[in-house]
Amino acid sequence: MHTQERLDGRALIYITIALLTWSSAYAAIAYALASFTPGEVALARLAIGAACFVLLLLARRSPLPKRSDWPQLAVLGVIGLTAYHVCLNYAETRIASGTAAILISLVPAVTAALSAVWIGERIGLRSAIGLAVALFGVVLVVLTSGKEVRFQPMAALVLVSVLASAIFFVGQKPFFVRNDMIGVTTFAFMAGTLGTVPFGLGLPHALVAAPWSHIAALVWLGIAPTFVGYLTWNAALRRASASQVSSFIYFSPPIAVLIGWVWLGEQPGWLTLVGGAITVGGVALANTKRRAPARTVSAEAVAAKEC
């Protein structure tokens, strides 16, 4: 990418909002799965999110992407939204949350690798070291926070979600350059929602039988983590590189531990806090660019300029 991209204050605000809303998704998914199948949760979540994006598109009169981009965006929507959410939801019914947290933390590293190969984003040695350090911090947080970690065949579905998410993040970048961001996101969500229909055919019947609290969990998933989360995340992706933005996903497990500490009184051990500090340091290192050496000007050049 040859566009001017920088991780400015507005991008950081967008990332913060996205991470806070996404951090609430795991608990809401687990709660909704008591009344709905994984496919039904994915369909309801994406359908509500897509409806919100359509309303925003109409309110702002944003144009849809160019027709020549529709086939590629449709494929991205099915990969990054349908495959991601269906696989993650099915995995959450079988594997421990700690296992999922560690595997999902591979998204930044996979995104950085895809960014370098696919769209030519340069990943320097400092950024690579920072990503590795942050991943180590995440693993330490999960292992010392009391979450169960048990790797089993179903964990492969989370790896599919990781790859699908990375493809979605990186694949959207070129379309933001030549299309409206809201239009791109709306079209991708429409395609992703259609892709989940075969997995959620029983949703109407399930809605009739489900208690209102479980339906409220679906509404929350569709509005907060899906509509608000993806809107702010894509806004950040438009302003900064995919590898930079995705590196902040490492903050999700420390945020979850912090929420449990403040809200539920689950005080973390000192190793968990150390892991969180390592994660913060790794993300900071990954997003700190080396300053260019100061240019020295000879006395002769100065004299020539003054003449």
Short mmCIF file of C-alpha atoms in Angstrom, two decimals:
data_model
loop_
_atom_site.label_atom_id
_atom_site.label_comp_id
_atom_site.label_asym_id
_atom_site.label_seq_id
_atom_site.Cartn_x
_atom_site.Cartn_y
_atom_site.Cartn_z
CA MET A 1 0.00 0.00 0.00
CA HIS A 2 1.33 3.38 -0.91
CA THR A 3 -1.24 5.49 0.90
CA GLN A 4 -0.42 7.64 3.89
CA GLU A 5 -1.23 5.49 6.92
CA ARG A 6 -0.56 6.30 10.54
CA LEU A 7 -1.76 5.11 13.89
CA ASP A 8 -3.13 8.45 15.11
CA GLY A 9 -5.35 9.32 18.07
CA ARG A 10 -8.58 8.78 16.19
CA ALA A 11 -7.49 5.31 15.07
CA LEU A 12 -6.65 4.42 18.68
CA ILE A 13 -10.12 5.56 19.81
CA TYR A 14 -11.73 3.39 17.13
CA ILE A 15 -9.60 0.38 18.17
CA THR A 16 -10.48 0.88 21.85
CA ILE A 17 -14.22 0.93 21.13
CA ALA A 18 -13.94 -2.17 18.94
CA LEU A 19 -11.96 -4.13 21.54
CA LEU A 20 -14.31 -3.22 24.38
CA THR A 21 -17.38 -4.32 22.41
CA TRP A 22 -15.69 -7.47 21.08
CA SER A 23 -14.60 -8.45 24.59
CA SER A 24 -18.27 -8.75 25.57
CA ALA A 25 -19.05 -11.07 22.66
CA TYR A 26 -17.64 -14.30 24.11
CA ALA A 27 -19.86 -14.24 27.20
CA ALA A 28 -22.92 -13.23 25.15
CA ILE A 29 -22.31 -16.08 22.67
CA ALA A 30 -22.02 -18.62 25.49
CA TYR A 31 -25.24 -17.28 27.02
CA ALA A 32 -27.20 -17.36 23.73
CA LEU A 33 -26.03 -20.91 22.92
CA ALA A 34 -28.32 -22.15 25.71
CA SER A 35 -31.31 -21.59 23.39
CA PHE A 36 -29.82 -21.38 19.90
CA THR A 37 -27.49 -23.48 17.77
CA PRO A 38 -24.11 -22.03 16.74
CA GLY A 39 -25.43 -21.45 13.22
CA GLU A 40 -28.53 -19.67 14.51
CA VAL A 41 -26.43 -17.39 16.70
CA ALA A 42 -24.22 -16.52 13.72
CA LEU A 43 -27.21 -15.82 11.45
CA ALA A 44 -29.03 -13.66 14.02
CA ARG A 45 -25.89 -11.73 14.92
CA LEU A 46 -24.89 -10.97 11.33
CA ALA A 47 -28.47 -10.24 10.22
CA ILE A 48 -28.91 -7.63 12.97
CA GLY A 49 -25.51 -6.15 12.20
CA ALA A 50 -26.22 -6.06 8.46
CA ALA A 51 -29.57 -4.34 9.07
CA CYS A 52 -27.80 -1.66 11.14
CA PHE A 53 -25.25 -1.13 8.38
CA VAL A 54 -27.98 -0.82 5.74
CA LEU A 55 -29.75 1.83 7.85
CA LEU A 56 -26.47 3.71 8.29
CA LEU A 57 -25.78 3.46 4.54
CA LEU A 58 -29.20 4.92 3.73
CA ALA A 59 -28.96 7.63 6.40
CA ARG A 60 -25.57 8.82 5.15
CA ARG A 61 -26.41 8.17 1.50
CA SER A 62 -23.14 6.33 1.14
CA PRO A 63 -22.59 4.60 -2.21
CA LEU A 64 -22.19 0.87 -2.57
CA PRO A 65 -18.82 -0.37 -3.86
CA LYS A 66 -18.11 -0.49 -7.58
CA ARG A 67 -19.84 -3.40 -9.27
CA SER A 68 -16.52 -4.78 -10.42
CA ASP A 69 -15.60 -5.22 -6.73
CA TRP A 70 -18.78 -7.09 -5.76
CA PRO A 71 -17.57 -10.68 -6.45
CA GLN A 72 -14.37 -10.26 -4.42
CA LEU A 73 -16.17 -8.53 -1.55
CA ALA A 74 -18.82 -11.26 -1.50
CA VAL A 75 -16.10 -13.90 -1.15
CA LEU A 76 -14.43 -11.87 1.60
CA GLY A 77 -17.75 -11.54 3.44
CA VAL A 78 -18.37 -15.30 3.34
CA ILE A 79 -14.82 -16.06 4.47
CA GLY A 80 -14.36 -13.34 7.07
CA LEU A 81 -17.88 -13.29 8.51
CA THR A 82 -19.71 -16.53 7.72
CA ALA A 83 -16.76 -18.89 8.22
CA TYR A 84 -15.35 -16.95 11.16
CA HIS A 85 -18.53 -16.76 13.22
CA VAL A 86 -19.88 -20.24 12.43
CA CYS A 87 -16.56 -21.94 13.21
CA LEU A 88 -15.98 -19.90 16.39
CA ASN A 89 -19.51 -20.56 17.67
CA TYR A 90 -19.24 -24.31 17.09
CA ALA A 91 -15.81 -24.36 18.74
CA GLU A 92 -17.14 -22.55 21.83
CA THR A 93 -19.53 -25.46 22.44
CA ARG A 94 -16.63 -27.92 22.79
CA ILE A 95 -13.38 -26.23 23.84
CA ALA A 96 -12.33 -24.30 26.93
CA SER A 97 -12.33 -20.50 26.81
CA GLY A 98 -8.62 -20.38 27.62
CA THR A 99 -7.82 -22.53 24.61
CA ALA A 100 -9.87 -20.27 22.36
CA ALA A 101 -8.22 -17.15 23.80
CA ILE A 102 -4.72 -18.42 23.04
CA LEU A 103 -5.60 -19.54 19.51
CA ILE A 104 -7.48 -16.34 18.64
CA SER A 105 -4.37 -14.43 19.74
CA LEU A 106 -2.65 -15.77 16.61
CA VAL A 107 -4.72 -13.33 14.49
CA PRO A 108 -2.20 -10.43 14.65
CA ALA A 109 0.73 -12.63 13.59
CA VAL A 110 -1.23 -14.21 10.72
CA THR A 111 -2.54 -10.78 9.66
CA ALA A 112 0.99 -9.34 9.62
CA ALA A 113 2.24 -12.22 7.46
CA LEU A 114 -0.69 -11.91 5.03
CA SER A 115 -0.26 -8.12 4.88
CA ALA A 116 3.36 -8.51 3.83
CA VAL A 117 2.62 -11.12 1.16
CA TRP A 118 -0.75 -9.87 -0.12
CA ILE A 119 -0.68 -6.06 -0.09
CA GLY A 120 3.02 -5.36 0.46
CA GLU A 121 2.88 -3.89 3.97
CA ARG A 122 6.42 -3.90 5.33
CA ILE A 123 6.85 -5.68 8.66
CA GLY A 124 10.12 -4.59 10.26
CA LEU A 125 12.21 -6.60 12.69
CA ARG A 126 11.06 -4.42 15.59
CA SER A 127 7.40 -5.04 14.76
CA ALA A 128 7.96 -8.79 14.43
CA ILE A 129 9.72 -8.91 17.81
CA GLY A 130 6.94 -6.83 19.37
CA LEU A 131 4.25 -9.21 18.05
CA ALA A 132 6.16 -12.20 19.44
CA VAL A 133 6.61 -10.53 22.84
CA ALA A 134 2.91 -9.60 22.99
CA LEU A 135 1.89 -13.16 22.10
CA PHE A 136 4.07 -14.47 24.94
CA GLY A 137 2.35 -12.02 27.29
CA VAL A 138 -1.09 -13.21 26.18
CA VAL A 139 -0.18 -16.87 26.75
CA LEU A 140 1.11 -15.96 30.23
CA VAL A 141 -2.09 -14.07 31.04
CA VAL A 142 -4.29 -16.99 29.98
CA LEU A 143 -2.25 -19.69 31.68
CA THR A 144 -2.09 -17.84 35.00
CA SER A 145 -5.64 -16.45 35.09
CA GLY A 146 -7.27 -19.77 35.97
CA LYS A 147 -8.76 -20.39 32.52
CA GLU A 148 -8.73 -24.01 31.43
CA VAL A 149 -6.50 -24.78 28.46
CA ARG A 150 -6.98 -28.11 26.71
CA PHE A 151 -6.11 -28.62 23.07
CA GLN A 152 -8.32 -31.04 21.12
CA PRO A 153 -9.45 -31.62 17.51
CA MET A 154 -12.30 -29.09 17.79
CA ALA A 155 -9.67 -26.39 18.38
CA ALA A 156 -8.91 -26.62 14.65
CA LEU A 157 -12.14 -24.68 14.04
CA VAL A 158 -10.66 -21.74 15.96
CA LEU A 159 -7.61 -21.86 13.68
CA VAL A 160 -9.98 -21.65 10.71
CA SER A 161 -11.52 -18.58 12.36
CA VAL A 162 -8.05 -17.07 12.82
CA LEU A 163 -7.18 -17.48 9.15
CA ALA A 164 -10.62 -16.24 8.03
CA SER A 165 -10.33 -13.14 10.22
CA ALA A 166 -6.86 -12.31 8.91
CA ILE A 167 -8.00 -12.71 5.29
CA PHE A 168 -10.97 -10.43 5.98
CA PHE A 169 -8.89 -7.69 7.64
CA VAL A 170 -6.20 -7.65 4.95
CA GLY A 171 -8.49 -8.23 1.98
CA GLN A 172 -10.65 -5.19 2.73
CA LYS A 173 -7.75 -2.72 2.70
CA PRO A 174 -7.50 -2.19 -1.08
CA PHE A 175 -11.26 -1.67 -1.36
CA PHE A 176 -11.19 1.16 1.19
CA VAL A 177 -8.90 3.12 -1.12
CA ARG A 178 -11.33 3.23 -4.04
CA ASN A 179 -14.70 2.84 -2.27
CA ASP A 180 -16.64 4.28 0.64
CA MET A 181 -15.79 2.43 3.88
CA ILE A 182 -19.42 2.11 4.99
CA GLY A 183 -20.41 0.82 1.56
CA VAL A 184 -17.68 -1.82 1.60
CA THR A 185 -18.57 -2.97 5.13
CA THR A 186 -22.31 -3.08 4.38
CA PHE A 187 -21.85 -5.15 1.23
CA ALA A 188 -19.52 -7.58 3.01
CA PHE A 189 -22.04 -8.01 5.83
CA MET A 190 -24.89 -8.65 3.40
CA ALA A 191 -22.83 -11.40 1.75
CA GLY A 192 -21.73 -12.82 5.11
CA THR A 193 -25.30 -12.90 6.39
CA LEU A 194 -26.54 -14.77 3.31
CA GLY A 195 -23.74 -17.27 3.83
CA THR A 196 -25.03 -18.15 7.32
CA VAL A 197 -28.61 -18.86 6.20
CA PRO A 198 -28.03 -22.61 5.59
CA PHE A 199 -26.64 -22.93 9.14
CA GLY A 200 -29.53 -21.12 10.83
CA LEU A 201 -32.71 -22.33 9.14
CA GLY A 202 -34.26 -23.13 12.51
CA LEU A 203 -33.86 -19.57 13.83
CA PRO A 204 -37.56 -18.51 13.52
CA HIS A 205 -38.75 -21.50 15.56
CA ALA A 206 -35.94 -21.04 18.10
CA LEU A 207 -36.89 -17.38 18.58
CA VAL A 208 -40.45 -18.36 19.48
CA ALA A 209 -39.27 -20.87 22.10
CA ALA A 210 -36.35 -18.88 23.57
CA PRO A 211 -36.65 -16.75 26.74
CA TRP A 212 -36.40 -13.00 26.27
CA SER A 213 -33.00 -12.85 28.01
CA HIS A 214 -31.42 -15.12 25.41
CA ILE A 215 -33.01 -13.09 22.61
CA ALA A 216 -31.60 -9.95 24.25
CA ALA A 217 -28.16 -11.56 24.08
CA LEU A 218 -28.59 -11.97 20.31
CA VAL A 219 -29.65 -8.33 19.97
CA TRP A 220 -26.61 -7.23 21.97
CA LEU A 221 -24.33 -9.36 19.79
CA GLY A 222 -25.77 -7.86 16.63
CA ILE A 223 -25.60 -4.22 17.74
CA ALA A 224 -22.53 -3.88 19.98
CA PRO A 225 -19.81 -6.39 19.02
CA THR A 226 -20.99 -6.70 15.40
CA PHE A 227 -22.26 -3.33 14.18
CA VAL A 228 -20.31 -0.99 16.49
CA GLY A 229 -17.28 -3.29 16.72
CA TYR A 230 -16.77 -3.86 13.01
CA LEU A 231 -17.65 -0.26 12.11
CA THR A 232 -14.99 1.18 14.40
CA TRP A 233 -12.47 -1.55 13.52
CA ASN A 234 -12.80 -0.89 9.78
CA ALA A 235 -12.56 2.84 10.43
CA ALA A 236 -9.23 2.16 12.14
CA LEU A 237 -8.14 -0.14 9.28
CA ARG A 238 -8.78 2.69 6.85
CA ARG A 239 -6.42 4.98 8.77
CA ALA A 240 -3.59 2.59 9.67
CA SER A 241 -1.99 -0.61 8.38
CA ALA A 242 -3.70 -3.95 8.94
CA SER A 243 -0.72 -5.32 10.88
CA GLN A 244 -0.67 -2.30 13.22
CA VAL A 245 -4.39 -2.38 13.95
CA SER A 246 -4.58 -6.16 14.41
CA SER A 247 -1.71 -6.11 16.92
CA PHE A 248 -4.13 -4.57 19.43
CA ILE A 249 -6.16 -7.81 19.47
CA TYR A 250 -3.52 -8.97 21.96
CA PHE A 251 -5.19 -6.69 24.49
CA SER A 252 -8.41 -8.78 24.54
CA PRO A 253 -7.38 -11.34 27.22
CA PRO A 254 -5.86 -8.68 29.55
CA ILE A 255 -9.04 -6.60 29.13
CA ALA A 256 -11.16 -9.63 30.02
CA VAL A 257 -9.05 -10.21 33.16
CA LEU A 258 -9.35 -6.53 34.10
CA ILE A 259 -13.14 -6.62 33.67
CA GLY A 260 -13.32 -9.72 35.88
CA TRP A 261 -11.20 -7.98 38.51
CA VAL A 262 -13.27 -4.78 38.62
CA TRP A 263 -16.72 -6.28 38.04
CA LEU A 264 -16.57 -9.75 39.61
CA GLY A 265 -13.80 -9.27 42.15
CA GLU A 266 -11.63 -11.97 40.50
CA GLN A 267 -8.25 -10.67 41.62
CA PRO A 268 -5.48 -11.78 39.23
CA GLY A 269 -2.17 -13.15 40.47
CA TRP A 270 1.08 -11.28 40.02
CA LEU A 271 2.12 -13.49 37.09
CA THR A 272 -1.11 -12.53 35.30
CA LEU A 273 -0.33 -8.85 35.85
CA VAL A 274 3.22 -9.41 34.59
CA GLY A 275 1.79 -11.08 31.49
CA GLY A 276 -0.47 -8.09 30.91
CA ALA A 277 2.46 -5.71 31.22
CA ILE A 278 4.47 -7.82 28.75
CA THR A 279 1.53 -7.72 26.32
CA VAL A 280 1.31 -3.93 26.55
CA GLY A 281 5.06 -3.62 26.03
CA GLY A 282 5.00 -5.94 23.02
CA VAL A 283 2.17 -4.05 21.32
CA ALA A 284 3.94 -0.75 22.01
CA LEU A 285 7.17 -2.13 20.52
CA ALA A 286 5.34 -3.45 17.45
CA ASN A 287 3.85 -0.01 16.78
CA THR A 288 6.92 2.12 17.49
CA LYS A 289 8.82 3.12 14.41
CA ARG A 290 12.52 3.76 14.51
CA ARG A 291 13.29 7.43 14.09
CA ALA A 292 15.18 8.39 11.00
CA PRO A 293 18.74 9.58 11.71
CA ALA A 294 19.11 13.34 11.85
CA ARG A 295 20.53 14.79 8.66
CA THR A 296 23.85 16.55 9.06
CA VAL A 297 24.52 19.56 6.92
CA SER A 298 28.09 20.55 6.17
CA ALA A 299 29.39 24.09 6.55
CA GLU A 300 30.01 24.21 2.80
CA ALA A 301 26.37 23.33 2.06
CA VAL A 302 25.15 26.04 4.41
CA ALA A 303 27.43 28.61 2.83
CA ALA A 304 26.33 27.61 -0.65
CA LYS A 305 22.68 27.93 0.37
CA GLU A 306 23.25 31.43 1.77
CA CYS A 307 24.94 32.67 -1.39
#
